[in-house]
Amino acid sequence: MEYVSPEGLRIDGRRPMEMRKLQAEIGVVAKADGSAVFEMGNTKVIAAVYGPREVQNRSQQLSDQALVRCEYSMANFSTGDRMRKPKGDRRSTEISLVIRQTMEACILTQLMPRSQIDIYVQVLQADGGTRSACINAATLALADAGIPMRDFVTSCSAGYLNSTPLLDLNYVEDSAGGPDVTVGILPKLDKVTLLQMDAKLPLDIFENVMQLAVEGCKAIADYIREVLSENTKQLEYRRGL
Amino acid sequence: MTGLSLGEKQFIQGGIAQDLRSDGRKRLTYRPIYVETGVIPQANGSARVRMGGTDVIASVKAEIGRPSPLQPNKGKVSIYVDCSPTAAPMFEGRGGEELSTELSVALQRCLLGGKSGAGAGIELSSLIVVEGKVCWDLYIDGLVISSDGNLLDALGASIKAALSNTGIPRVHVVAEASGEDQPELDISDEEFLQFDTSGVPVIVTLTRVGRHYIVDATPEEESQMSSAVSVSINRKGLICGLTKRGGAGLDPSVILDMISVAKHVSEQLIDRLDSEISASTVSCSISQCLMWLENVLNLLSSLATQIEKRLMI
């Protein structure tokens, strides 16, 4: 199947190095300490952060840093075919672990010992790149909750189909069987916190694809920064400053 | 929600007795309701309803299936509610299962009638394609994103809005089949039949605090309730289902009084919901038009730059 047409257009009309449309909104769940909705094309994810708060399970309490917990769940209607079991399956457990480790790297946990930070991510619509959308949404939610962080974590995926590196794969391109590289970076510090890939890729092409994903992450970081400063302006306005 | 102090509890009860609740509402006033339809493009129909801080999404998916041999002329509908942990940390893992089951069962009772399928608020015989062989299976999924009291009413409203947004594809029978075989079907991608939702009921929950009933209770008010009655009423004023929660006993005359109050409130709620739903469908199509225009303009501008480049070379 042809994923990149001879004119250089992908299935949904994008160019190979073009990302899907980004849209983010902060403060959607009133009861949570911080929350955000992040959309990458048709993939829509909502993240809510509760914390820092008292540790619920005393045995897990850490005396020198905060405990970060994460749960990833997909809605029944998020995929094309209706899913029977929204959470607890192996893929959800793996992605919960991945998001937890990624966010733990950027939160300044030393400042909040003996406390707990819960990150809950709910996928409303899945169209490829859910992992990346979840991490981006979690970053916004943590910023909305006012939890101290070293830097944002932004994430993007890239692949290689029809001998072309492609940025931000959607579901059809993802299920094509080609390689799928997911990268998560701390943009200001220029450090990689998450790197996952499946399928095979020669090393020199891998460097190109990873570089493309990192560029995508930096573009997302610019967008997130814009969204947060807009939100701060709104808050200032409401406070009458 | 953290515990309430004695002073707060008395403030809530006293306010309700004086027809002035903590957020300034009267006893029978709903919080502002916002309805958005078509939020899940992959589903056949979907809606998102916000009542104050409560935020729920309902989606309707239709799949071809076989009717049950006991009711060969009716389609099948199943309702399932999931409480997302984003609404409350206690819904993590399996913590939300109890509440999800309670809500699913209450909704099934209110909207689907008895086990035989009789008296369903949703017209099941409109879902049949070939009697005895092929029918539509509707899967209605509710997701609670944010919980700020009165989940059942919000879910009922979102299911009604989602059903009004639902389009069932038109099916043509290509080849007749004899005996046990399934007939061949041609499912159209273009034509959709809008679901008729004039008979779908709404759910009104009346919470009894002290000697008075309130509508649309917040979690603080719900913690002070002695009992609650959820009545599902349709546009004609007919009762489609009834659920009573809470340990305190109620005098039968009190229940009849609550039902009549719920009937009165439901008329306003149905009018409000219908106007919100029609407003959201109109704004949906306007925003779709604008998005289409935006796409066309983007395409034209990219074409123009391409032509420029070619001309320069």
Coordinates of C-alpha atoms in Angstrom, one line a residue:
Chain A
M1 CA 0.0 0.0 0.0
E2 CA 1.2 3.5 -0.8
Y3 CA 1.6 5.6 2.2
V4 CA 3.4 8.5 0.5
S5 CA 2.1 9.4 -3.0
P6 CA 4.6 10.3 -5.8
E7 CA 3.7 14.0 -5.3
G8 CA 4.9 13.6 -1.7
L9 CA 1.5 13.6 0.0
R10 CA 0.5 11.2 2.8
I11 CA -2.9 9.5 3.2
D12 CA -4.4 12.4 5.1
G13 CA -2.9 15.0 2.8
R14 CA 0.1 16.0 4.9
R15 CA 3.7 16.4 3.8
P16 CA 6.1 13.9 5.3
M17 CA 7.6 16.4 7.8
E18 CA 4.2 18.0 8.7
M19 CA 2.7 17.4 12.1
R20 CA -1.1 17.1 12.7
K21 CA -3.1 20.0 14.0
L22 CA -2.4 20.6 17.7
Q23 CA -5.1 21.9 20.1
A24 CA -4.8 22.1 23.9
E25 CA -7.0 23.4 26.7
I26 CA -6.2 23.8 30.4
G27 CA -8.4 23.4 33.4
V28 CA -11.2 21.2 32.1
V29 CA -11.8 19.0 35.2
A30 CA -13.0 21.4 37.9
K31 CA -12.3 19.0 40.8
A32 CA -8.7 18.1 39.8
D33 CA -5.7 20.1 41.0
G34 CA -4.6 20.4 37.4
S35 CA -6.1 19.1 34.1
A36 CA -5.7 19.5 30.4
V37 CA -7.0 18.2 27.1
F38 CA -4.5 17.7 24.3
E39 CA -5.5 16.9 20.7
M40 CA -3.1 15.8 18.0
G41 CA -5.2 15.5 14.9
N42 CA -8.0 13.0 15.7
T43 CA -6.2 11.7 18.9
K44 CA -7.8 13.3 21.9
V45 CA -6.6 12.8 25.4
I46 CA -7.6 14.2 28.8
A47 CA -5.1 14.3 31.7
A48 CA -5.9 15.1 35.4
V49 CA -3.4 15.6 38.2
Y50 CA -4.2 15.2 41.9
G51 CA -1.5 16.2 44.2
P52 CA 0.7 16.7 46.0
R53 CA -1.4 15.1 48.6
E54 CA -1.0 12.7 51.5
V55 CA 0.1 9.2 50.5
Q56 CA -2.9 6.8 50.6
N57 CA -0.8 3.7 51.1
R58 CA 1.6 4.2 54.0
S59 CA 3.8 1.3 52.9
Q60 CA 4.6 3.1 49.6
Q61 CA 5.6 6.4 51.2
L62 CA 9.1 7.7 50.4
S63 CA 10.8 9.7 53.1
D64 CA 12.9 11.9 50.8
Q65 CA 10.8 12.4 47.7
A66 CA 7.3 12.5 46.3
L67 CA 5.6 9.3 45.0
V68 CA 4.5 9.7 41.4
R69 CA 1.7 7.4 40.2
C70 CA 0.0 7.2 36.9
E71 CA -2.9 5.4 35.3
Y72 CA -3.7 5.2 31.6
S73 CA -7.1 4.2 30.4
M74 CA -8.9 4.2 27.1
A75 CA -12.6 4.9 26.7
N76 CA -14.8 2.2 25.3
F77 CA -15.5 4.3 22.2
S78 CA -12.0 5.6 21.7
T79 CA -11.0 3.1 19.0
G80 CA -12.8 2.2 15.8
D81 CA -14.1 -1.2 17.1
R82 CA -15.6 -0.9 20.6
M83 CA -13.2 -2.0 23.3
R84 CA -14.5 -4.4 25.9
K85 CA -12.0 -3.8 28.7
P86 CA -11.0 -0.1 29.2
K87 CA -8.2 -0.7 31.6
G88 CA -6.0 -3.3 33.3
D89 CA -4.9 -4.9 30.0
R90 CA -1.1 -5.2 29.4
R91 CA -0.8 -2.3 26.9
S92 CA -2.4 0.1 29.4
T93 CA -0.2 -1.1 32.2
E94 CA 2.9 -0.6 30.0
I95 CA 1.9 2.8 28.9
S96 CA 1.1 3.8 32.5
L97 CA 4.6 2.8 33.5
V98 CA 6.2 4.6 30.6
I99 CA 4.3 7.9 31.4
R100 CA 5.1 7.6 35.1
Q101 CA 8.8 7.1 34.5
T102 CA 8.9 10.0 32.0
M103 CA 7.1 12.5 34.2
E104 CA 9.1 11.4 37.3
A105 CA 12.2 12.4 35.5
C106 CA 11.0 16.0 35.2
I107 CA 9.2 16.6 38.4
L108 CA 11.3 18.0 41.3
T109 CA 10.2 15.2 43.6
Q110 CA 12.8 16.2 46.3
L111 CA 10.8 19.3 47.1
M112 CA 7.7 17.3 48.2
P113 CA 8.8 14.4 50.4
R114 CA 6.2 11.9 51.9
S115 CA 3.6 13.1 49.4
Q116 CA 1.9 11.6 46.4
I117 CA 1.2 12.9 42.9
D118 CA -1.4 11.1 40.9
I119 CA -1.5 11.5 37.1
Y120 CA -4.6 10.1 35.4
V121 CA -4.8 10.0 31.6
Q122 CA -7.9 9.1 29.7
V123 CA -7.9 8.6 26.0
L124 CA -11.2 9.8 24.4
Q125 CA -10.2 9.2 20.8
A126 CA -7.3 7.1 19.6
D127 CA -5.8 7.8 16.1
G128 CA -2.1 6.9 16.5
G129 CA 0.4 8.7 18.8
T130 CA -1.7 8.2 22.0
R131 CA 1.5 7.8 24.0
S132 CA 2.9 11.1 22.9
A133 CA -0.5 12.9 23.3
C134 CA -0.7 11.5 26.9
I135 CA 2.7 12.8 27.8
N136 CA 2.0 16.2 26.4
A137 CA -1.4 16.4 28.2
A138 CA 0.3 15.3 31.4
T139 CA 2.9 18.1 31.1
L140 CA 0.1 20.7 30.7
A141 CA -1.9 19.2 33.6
L142 CA 1.2 19.3 35.9
A143 CA 1.9 22.9 34.9
D144 CA -1.8 23.7 35.6
A145 CA -1.5 22.1 39.0
G146 CA 1.5 24.2 39.8
I147 CA 3.8 21.2 40.5
P148 CA 7.5 22.2 40.3
M149 CA 9.2 20.7 37.2
R150 CA 12.7 20.9 35.7
D151 CA 11.3 21.5 32.3
F152 CA 8.4 20.4 30.1
V153 CA 8.4 17.0 28.7
T154 CA 7.1 16.9 25.1
S155 CA 6.8 13.8 23.0
C156 CA 6.3 13.0 19.3
S157 CA 6.5 10.0 17.1
A158 CA 8.1 9.4 13.7
G159 CA 8.2 6.5 11.3
Y160 CA 9.8 5.4 8.0
L161 CA 7.5 4.2 5.2
N162 CA 8.0 4.1 1.4
S163 CA 11.7 5.2 2.1
T164 CA 10.5 8.4 3.6
P165 CA 10.8 9.5 7.2
L166 CA 7.4 10.6 8.4
L167 CA 6.5 12.8 11.3
D168 CA 3.6 12.1 13.7
L169 CA 2.1 8.9 12.4
N170 CA -1.7 8.4 12.5
Y171 CA -3.3 5.0 13.2
V172 CA -3.3 3.8 9.6
E173 CA 0.4 4.6 9.1
D174 CA 1.2 3.1 12.5
S175 CA -0.4 -0.2 11.7
A176 CA 1.4 -0.4 8.4
G177 CA 4.1 -2.5 10.1
G178 CA 6.9 0.0 9.6
P179 CA 9.1 1.3 12.4
D180 CA 7.6 3.7 15.0
V181 CA 10.0 5.8 17.0
T182 CA 8.5 7.6 20.0
V183 CA 10.8 10.3 21.5
G184 CA 10.2 12.4 24.7
I185 CA 12.6 15.3 25.4
L186 CA 13.1 18.1 27.9
P187 CA 13.3 20.9 25.3
K188 CA 15.2 23.6 27.2
L189 CA 17.7 21.2 28.7
D190 CA 17.9 19.3 25.4
K191 CA 17.8 15.9 27.0
V192 CA 16.0 12.8 25.9
T193 CA 13.8 11.1 28.6
L194 CA 11.9 8.6 26.5
L195 CA 13.0 6.6 23.5
Q196 CA 11.0 3.7 22.2
M197 CA 11.0 1.9 18.9
D198 CA 9.4 -1.2 17.4
A199 CA 10.3 -3.0 14.1
K200 CA 13.7 -2.8 12.4
L201 CA 15.6 0.2 11.1
P202 CA 19.2 0.6 9.8
L203 CA 21.3 2.8 12.1
D204 CA 21.9 5.8 9.8
I205 CA 18.2 6.0 8.9
F206 CA 17.4 5.7 12.6
E207 CA 19.4 8.9 13.3
N208 CA 17.4 10.8 10.7
V209 CA 14.1 9.6 12.0
M210 CA 15.0 10.3 15.6
Q211 CA 16.1 13.8 14.7
L212 CA 12.8 14.3 12.9
A213 CA 10.9 13.3 16.0
V214 CA 13.1 15.6 18.2
E215 CA 12.2 18.5 15.8
G216 CA 8.5 17.6 16.3
C217 CA 9.0 17.6 20.1
K218 CA 10.5 21.1 19.9
A219 CA 7.6 22.4 17.8
I220 CA 5.2 20.9 20.4
A221 CA 7.1 22.6 23.2
D222 CA 6.7 26.0 21.5
Y223 CA 3.0 25.4 21.2
I224 CA 2.7 24.3 24.9
R225 CA 4.6 27.4 26.0
E226 CA 2.2 29.5 24.0
V227 CA -0.8 27.8 25.5
L228 CA 0.5 28.2 29.1
S229 CA 1.4 31.9 28.7
E230 CA -2.0 32.6 27.2
N231 CA -3.5 30.8 30.2
T232 CA -1.5 32.9 32.6
K233 CA -2.6 36.1 30.9
Q234 CA -6.2 35.0 31.4
L235 CA -5.6 34.3 35.1
E236 CA -3.9 37.7 35.5
Y237 CA -6.9 39.3 33.8
R238 CA -9.3 37.6 36.0
R239 CA -7.4 38.6 39.1
G240 CA -7.5 42.2 37.9
L241 CA -3.8 42.7 37.4
Chain B
M1 CA -14.6 15.6 49.1
T2 CA -13.3 16.1 52.6
G3 CA -15.7 15.8 55.5
L4 CA -18.1 18.5 56.4
S5 CA -18.1 20.2 59.8
L6 CA -21.2 20.4 61.9
G7 CA -21.6 24.1 61.1
E8 CA -21.4 23.4 57.3
K9 CA -24.0 20.6 57.6
Q10 CA -26.4 22.8 59.4
F11 CA -25.8 25.6 56.9
I12 CA -26.7 23.3 54.0
Q13 CA -29.8 21.9 55.7
G14 CA -31.0 25.3 56.9
G15 CA -30.4 26.8 53.4
I16 CA -32.5 24.1 51.7
A17 CA -35.3 24.6 54.2
Q18 CA -35.3 28.3 53.3
D19 CA -35.2 27.7 49.6
L20 CA -31.8 29.2 49.3
R21 CA -29.0 26.7 48.6
S22 CA -25.3 27.3 49.1
D23 CA -24.7 28.4 45.5
G24 CA -27.8 30.7 45.5
R25 CA -30.1 28.4 43.6
K26 CA -33.7 27.6 44.5
R27 CA -34.6 24.1 45.4
L28 CA -35.9 23.1 42.0
T29 CA -33.4 24.9 39.8
Y30 CA -30.8 23.1 37.8
R31 CA -27.2 24.4 37.3
P32 CA -26.3 25.8 33.9
I33 CA -26.4 23.0 31.3
Y34 CA -24.1 22.9 28.3
V35 CA -24.6 20.3 25.5
E36 CA -22.2 19.6 22.7
T37 CA -23.1 16.9 20.1
G38 CA -20.8 15.1 17.7
V39 CA -17.7 15.1 20.0
I40 CA -16.6 11.6 19.0
P41 CA -16.6 11.5 15.2
Q42 CA -15.8 7.8 15.1
A43 CA -19.0 6.9 16.8
N44 CA -22.5 6.9 15.2
G45 CA -23.6 9.5 17.7
S46 CA -22.1 11.2 20.7
A47 CA -22.7 14.1 23.1
R48 CA -21.0 15.8 26.0
V49 CA -23.1 17.4 28.8
R50 CA -21.8 19.7 31.5
M51 CA -24.0 20.4 34.5
G52 CA -22.0 22.7 36.7
G53 CA -18.8 20.8 37.5
T54 CA -20.2 17.4 36.3
D55 CA -18.9 16.5 32.9
V56 CA -20.0 13.3 31.1
I57 CA -19.6 12.0 27.5
A58 CA -22.0 9.5 25.9
S59 CA -21.3 7.7 22.7
V60 CA -23.5 5.4 20.6
K61 CA -22.1 2.8 18.3
A62 CA -24.2 0.6 16.1
E63 CA -23.1 -2.8 14.9
I64 CA -25.0 -5.5 12.9
G65 CA -26.1 -8.4 15.0
R66 CA -28.7 -11.1 15.4
P67 CA -31.9 -10.4 17.3
S68 CA -32.6 -12.6 20.3
P69 CA -34.8 -15.6 19.5
L70 CA -37.2 -14.5 22.3
Q71 CA -37.8 -11.1 20.6
P72 CA -37.2 -11.6 16.9
N73 CA -38.6 -8.2 15.9
K74 CA -36.6 -6.0 18.2
G75 CA -33.0 -4.8 18.1
K76 CA -30.7 -4.8 21.1
V77 CA -29.4 -2.0 23.2
S78 CA -26.8 -2.2 25.9
I79 CA -25.8 0.6 28.2
Y80 CA -22.4 0.7 30.0
V81 CA -21.0 3.5 32.2
D82 CA -17.4 3.9 33.1
C83 CA -16.1 6.3 35.8
S84 CA -12.8 7.7 34.7
P85 CA -10.1 8.2 37.4
T86 CA -9.8 11.8 36.1
A87 CA -13.1 12.5 38.0
A88 CA -11.8 11.3 41.3
P89 CA -8.7 9.5 42.5
M90 CA -10.8 6.8 44.1
F91 CA -11.9 5.6 40.7
E92 CA -8.4 4.3 39.9
G93 CA -8.1 0.7 39.0
R94 CA -11.2 -1.1 40.1
G95 CA -12.4 1.5 42.6
G96 CA -15.0 3.0 40.3
E97 CA -16.6 -0.3 39.4
E98 CA -19.2 -0.2 42.1
L99 CA -20.5 3.2 41.1
S100 CA -20.2 2.3 37.4
T101 CA -22.4 -0.8 37.9
E102 CA -24.9 1.2 39.9
L103 CA -25.2 3.9 37.3
S104 CA -25.4 1.4 34.4
V105 CA -28.1 -0.6 36.0
A106 CA -30.1 2.5 36.9
L107 CA -29.8 3.8 33.4
Q108 CA -30.9 0.4 31.9
R109 CA -33.9 0.4 34.2
C110 CA -34.9 3.9 33.3
L111 CA -34.3 3.7 29.5
L112 CA -34.7 0.1 28.5
G113 CA -37.7 -1.2 30.5
G114 CA -38.0 -4.7 31.8
K115 CA -36.2 -7.9 30.8
S116 CA -38.8 -8.7 28.1
G117 CA -38.0 -5.4 26.4
A118 CA -41.5 -4.2 27.0
G119 CA -42.0 -0.5 27.8
A120 CA -38.6 0.6 26.6
G121 CA -38.0 4.4 26.3
I122 CA -35.9 3.7 23.2
E123 CA -38.0 2.3 20.3
L124 CA -36.4 -1.1 19.8
S125 CA -38.5 -2.2 16.9
S126 CA -37.0 0.6 14.7
L127 CA -33.7 -1.2 15.0
I128 CA -34.7 -4.3 13.1
V129 CA -33.4 -4.9 9.6
V130 CA -34.6 -8.5 8.7
E131 CA -37.0 -10.0 11.2
G132 CA -35.5 -12.8 13.1
K133 CA -32.1 -12.6 11.4
V134 CA -30.5 -9.2 11.3
C135 CA -30.8 -6.3 13.6
W136 CA -28.8 -3.4 14.9
D137 CA -27.1 -3.7 18.2
L138 CA -26.7 -0.3 19.9
Y139 CA -23.9 0.1 22.3
I140 CA -24.3 3.2 24.5
D141 CA -21.2 4.0 26.5
G142 CA -21.1 6.7 29.1
L143 CA -17.9 8.1 30.5
V144 CA -17.8 10.3 33.6
I145 CA -14.9 12.8 33.2
S146 CA -15.6 15.0 36.1
S147 CA -18.0 14.3 39.0
D148 CA -19.7 17.1 40.9
G149 CA -22.9 15.5 41.9
N150 CA -26.1 14.5 40.0
L151 CA -24.3 12.0 37.7
L152 CA -27.5 10.1 36.8
D153 CA -29.3 13.2 35.4
A154 CA -26.3 14.2 33.5
L155 CA -25.8 10.7 32.0
G156 CA -29.5 10.5 31.1
A157 CA -29.3 13.9 29.4
S158 CA -26.1 13.0 27.5
I159 CA -27.6 9.7 26.3
K160 CA -30.7 11.6 25.0
A161 CA -28.5 14.1 23.2
A162 CA -26.2 11.3 21.8
L163 CA -29.2 9.4 20.5
S164 CA -30.6 12.6 18.8
N165 CA -27.2 12.9 17.1
T166 CA -27.1 9.2 16.1
G167 CA -27.2 8.2 12.4
I168 CA -27.9 4.6 11.6
P169 CA -26.6 3.7 8.1
R170 CA -29.2 2.6 5.7
V171 CA -29.1 -1.2 5.0
H172 CA -30.3 -2.8 1.8
V173 CA -30.8 -6.6 1.7
V174 CA -28.8 -7.7 -1.4
A175 CA -29.6 -11.4 -1.3
E176 CA -32.4 -13.2 0.6
A177 CA -31.4 -16.2 2.7
S178 CA -33.4 -19.2 3.6
G179 CA -33.3 -21.0 6.9
E180 CA -30.4 -20.3 9.2
D181 CA -28.2 -18.4 6.8
Q182 CA -27.6 -14.7 7.2
P183 CA -28.8 -12.6 4.3
E184 CA -26.3 -10.6 2.4
L185 CA -26.4 -6.9 3.3
D186 CA -25.2 -3.7 1.7
I187 CA -24.5 -1.1 4.3
S188 CA -24.6 2.3 2.9
D189 CA -21.8 4.8 3.7
E190 CA -23.7 7.8 2.5
E191 CA -27.2 7.6 3.8
F192 CA -28.0 7.7 7.4
L193 CA -31.3 7.5 9.2
Q194 CA -31.7 9.8 12.2
F195 CA -32.8 8.1 15.3
D196 CA -36.2 9.2 16.6
T197 CA -35.7 10.5 20.1
S198 CA -39.0 12.2 20.9
G199 CA -39.9 9.2 23.1
V200 CA -36.6 9.0 25.0
P201 CA -37.0 10.0 28.6
V202 CA -34.9 12.2 30.8
I203 CA -34.0 11.4 34.3
V204 CA -34.8 13.7 37.2
T205 CA -33.3 12.9 40.6
L206 CA -34.9 14.4 43.6
T207 CA -32.8 14.4 46.8
R208 CA -34.6 14.6 50.1
V209 CA -32.7 16.7 52.7
G210 CA -34.7 17.1 55.9
R211 CA -38.3 17.7 54.8
H212 CA -37.6 19.2 51.4
Y213 CA -36.6 17.9 48.0
I214 CA -33.9 19.5 45.9
V215 CA -33.0 18.9 42.3
D216 CA -29.4 18.7 40.9
A217 CA -27.6 18.1 44.2
T218 CA -23.9 18.9 44.7
P219 CA -21.8 16.3 46.5
E220 CA -22.0 18.3 49.7
E221 CA -25.8 18.3 49.5
E222 CA -25.8 14.6 48.5
S223 CA -23.9 13.8 51.7
Q224 CA -26.8 15.2 53.7
M225 CA -29.5 13.4 52.0
S226 CA -31.8 10.9 53.7
S227 CA -33.1 9.4 50.5
A228 CA -33.2 10.1 46.8
V229 CA -35.7 9.2 44.1
S230 CA -34.7 9.2 40.4
V231 CA -37.6 9.3 38.1
S232 CA -37.4 8.9 34.3
I233 CA -40.1 10.8 32.5
N234 CA -40.7 11.3 28.8
R235 CA -42.1 14.2 26.9
K236 CA -45.7 13.0 27.3
G237 CA -45.3 13.1 31.1
L238 CA -45.3 9.3 31.4
I239 CA -43.0 7.6 33.9
C240 CA -40.6 5.2 32.3
G241 CA -38.6 4.2 35.4
L242 CA -38.1 4.7 39.1
T243 CA -35.2 4.2 41.4
K244 CA -35.0 4.9 45.1
R245 CA -31.7 5.2 46.9
G246 CA -30.9 5.8 50.5
G247 CA -31.6 4.0 53.7
A248 CA -34.3 6.2 55.2
G249 CA -37.8 5.0 54.7
L250 CA -40.3 7.2 52.8
D251 CA -44.1 7.4 53.4
P252 CA -45.9 6.4 50.2
S253 CA -47.6 9.8 50.0
V254 CA -44.2 11.4 50.0
I255 CA -43.1 9.3 47.1
L256 CA -46.2 10.3 45.1
D257 CA -45.5 13.9 45.9
M258 CA -41.9 13.5 44.7
I259 CA -43.1 12.0 41.5
S260 CA -45.4 14.9 40.8
V261 CA -42.7 17.4 41.6
A262 CA -40.3 15.5 39.2
K263 CA -43.0 15.6 36.5
H264 CA -43.2 19.3 36.8
V265 CA -39.4 19.8 36.8
S266 CA -39.0 17.4 33.9
E267 CA -41.0 19.6 31.5
Q268 CA -38.6 22.5 31.9
L269 CA -35.6 20.2 31.7
I270 CA -36.8 18.6 28.5
D271 CA -37.4 22.0 26.9
R272 CA -34.0 23.2 28.0
L273 CA -32.3 20.1 26.7
D274 CA -34.1 20.1 23.4
S275 CA -33.1 23.8 22.8
E276 CA -29.5 23.1 23.8
I277 CA -29.3 20.1 21.5
S278 CA -30.7 21.9 18.5
A279 CA -28.4 24.9 19.2
S280 CA -25.4 22.6 19.3
T281 CA -26.4 20.8 16.1
V282 CA -26.6 24.2 14.3
S283 CA -23.3 25.4 15.7
C284 CA -21.8 22.1 14.8
S285 CA -22.7 22.5 11.1
I286 CA -21.6 26.1 11.1
S287 CA -18.2 25.2 12.6
Q288 CA -17.9 22.4 10.1
C289 CA -18.6 24.8 7.3
L290 CA -15.9 27.1 8.6
M291 CA -13.4 24.3 9.0
W292 CA -14.1 23.3 5.4
L293 CA -13.5 26.8 4.2
E294 CA -10.3 27.0 6.2
N295 CA -9.1 23.8 4.6
V296 CA -10.0 25.1 1.1
L297 CA -8.1 28.3 1.7
N298 CA -5.1 26.5 3.0
L299 CA -5.0 24.3 0.0
L300 CA -5.4 27.3 -2.3
S301 CA -2.5 29.1 -0.6
S302 CA -0.2 26.1 -0.8
L303 CA -1.1 25.7 -4.5
A304 CA -0.4 29.4 -5.1
T305 CA 3.1 29.1 -3.5
Q306 CA 3.8 26.0 -5.6
I307 CA 2.8 27.9 -8.8
E308 CA 5.0 30.8 -7.7
K309 CA 8.0 28.5 -7.3
R310 CA 7.5 26.9 -10.7
L311 CA 7.1 30.2 -12.4
M312 CA 10.3 31.6 -10.8
I313 CA 12.3 28.6 -12.0

